[in-house]
């Protein structure tokens, strides 16, 4: 709604409109449409009956009038309480405009001065000696007043409330500034609109302000424009989000700049201009007002629509009095912006009006994984691969079938992974354990990775020891040269590692996909959420255009400017990031046209070839950008782009597809057998050292517990030798414990760890070095001495071997009971070694769960249901994700008369499966349906 500029006319217009809505509508309805002819049953049965249509229209009009009246009453109550209304009603914004214009447009008499209020506020005026603000006030006589820099959405009412302690003192501010010429040339008049960037005089008792001739209490919020700067970049760097570029524009619009020019368009900045920055959100509004959506600018004395809570106290005067955010002569070899902390779930999308330039984002420290075979990827990709491996293990354990009573059980063989995949998993493990953010089990790792937030940034490469990322929204990048294909593979896989149908939609022409990833891409594509293969480049562009049309309709329906704002307002709306990746050697004119609108619709494009509208980079064989042309040329030149060779990319694709249901060949008995550890004979006599490793690790020497937590590598060495009873040579040990070190240095570390381990075991045993043979050496092989150390893992393997070779049910049951007695939990519970999970922990978990299921079946066969249930419960405790174990326990509870417990466990199982996003097995579904059927 557009109001007259004069305050009195504004008040009259608002009062007239309010009277017309409140009194005019019911007057017209009662005069011309009363009494109401209610339709009869016959009228309702007749299509298009005028009396029915008239009754419906009258009902709609009366309902709208009632809602508007209610909104007016709510706003009036808010004005009386001096607090904005928290009730959200239809037509409330219109009611707020009318009530505000009526109640606070006119200027009230000046109130008498009051004492200093208790609450203090932080105000940050421009204090530079070259600022137009100070120049404007230089010729004015020095008075006993303080100054305040107007921020966006400020009103005289809110300024008086914050800095004078009483909103009713706003007439004093109006009187002090009446007739003053503001920096943009306007003259202040009582009741006029406030403009961001104006400098107001406040009474002398105002708090949180600056006095003429004194230094301000806080750092000036200014920015000197550097070449290549945009308002979006400046807002993102200083205010935390690029969406606030409009606040900077409003604050500096028409302000005189060095050279006599003025800022009139958001997209036109000149180097050397000095821009005043608004305050951050936590300074502008308190927690209560942050919950409400801000409306359009208010009148100068708006009491109801812009009433912020008291901001934080002013910082101490010890801070420097001035600070320039960016030098006017920027360093060309460093990125301009600081990278956000969360690069995967943020939403720094580009606004539609104006469309900001694409800008590079830099991370403060490199997070790069160098792969065997020449690949290099970001650490975020390693996290996606680690989640995929955990999901694959979780799926295999969940689908485990119960063995028959006479079926021999073996240790499953871990699926061999290429060295590059192992390197990615190791990098993720080292990062999470080093930062203390590592998941304790596969279930936690997989479920913690679930999110519907689309990726906002694309990790592109590194330069000057910084990781470079580009916003996906509006990305328009072309790669050419001998290293471009490896980089395109890396870009596609970087998104696929974190994609699902609601997070990313990668559009890839099938011929290009086959050329970059091989023919197997057609088989894998069905198990790679987020990857969309289309027939040709034209089909890919058509799909992108269809998405633009759909998203334009969504933006219009939700009254938003871009997809980023729509995601914030409607987080439940599935709006994946769109990225077109294709080979286009000479560019495509229509694609260039679409990319001009891509930022607003959350889309981007990366092509192999040249782009006339975006940035084109030439990639040499070592994957360095040698030449660049376009908006990002200066930032990307000499950068090393992430890349993956063909074989490594295929292995990564297979890993991701397997995590999303790519069928695996079930291991046969012959493939499982090599994983069984040959049983070592039991120690003769009573060993001095007992090492319990199946469950939480416990080391006892002569009955005394030895704590190796302070000797981490000694404990890891002891654990490694325990899972390899035949022993390992020094090179093998160093490859497990110190894979990143040089062989010589790793050898020194090994001998130091071995010395620590022997000393820790020898001291409680009161033995000298020669007599303490806990760790033996035979030639080049180191192993645990079986005569002096008893390891429960070895006893467990002996029991599993006895169960496999038993010829009678009694012998098998006895061996399996031994397994159940030795199993206190997962292998080395609480220890997180990258070599332990994949190769030892989860294979032993599967073998032990199978043994417990077989033990339960044997007891069921003999009629001992109670003992069978205990075996099934132990299997569930050991691995809650084995669906067969949970189903067996639930099935057995019913004949034992514990139906309520069975139903409770069934609900818990269903909840766990739902959390993983998987459907129950047919047998489980039947059992759940039977339990839900009333008896």
Coordinates of C-alpha atoms in Angstrom, one line a residue, residues 422 424-430 433 716 736-737 831-841:
X422 CA 40.6 -47.5 2.1
X424 CA 39.3 -42.2 2.1
X425 CA 37.9 -44.3 5.0
X426 CA 41.2 -43.8 6.9
X427 CA 41.2 -40.1 6.3
X428 CA 37.7 -39.8 7.7
X429 CA 38.5 -41.9 10.7
X430 CA 41.6 -39.9 11.5
X433 CA 38.9 -39.3 16.1
X716 CA 46.8 -50.6 19.8
X736 CA 48.6 -50.9 10.3
X737 CA 49.6 -48.4 13.0
X831 CA 38.5 -48.7 20.8
X832 CA 38.3 -47.0 17.4
X833 CA 41.0 -48.1 15.0
X834 CA 40.5 -47.8 11.3
X835 CA 41.9 -51.3 10.6
X836 CA 39.7 -52.9 13.3
X837 CA 36.2 -52.2 12.1
X838 CA 36.3 -53.4 8.6
X839 CA 38.6 -56.4 8.9
X840 CA 37.9 -57.8 12.3
X841 CA 35.1 -56.2 14.4

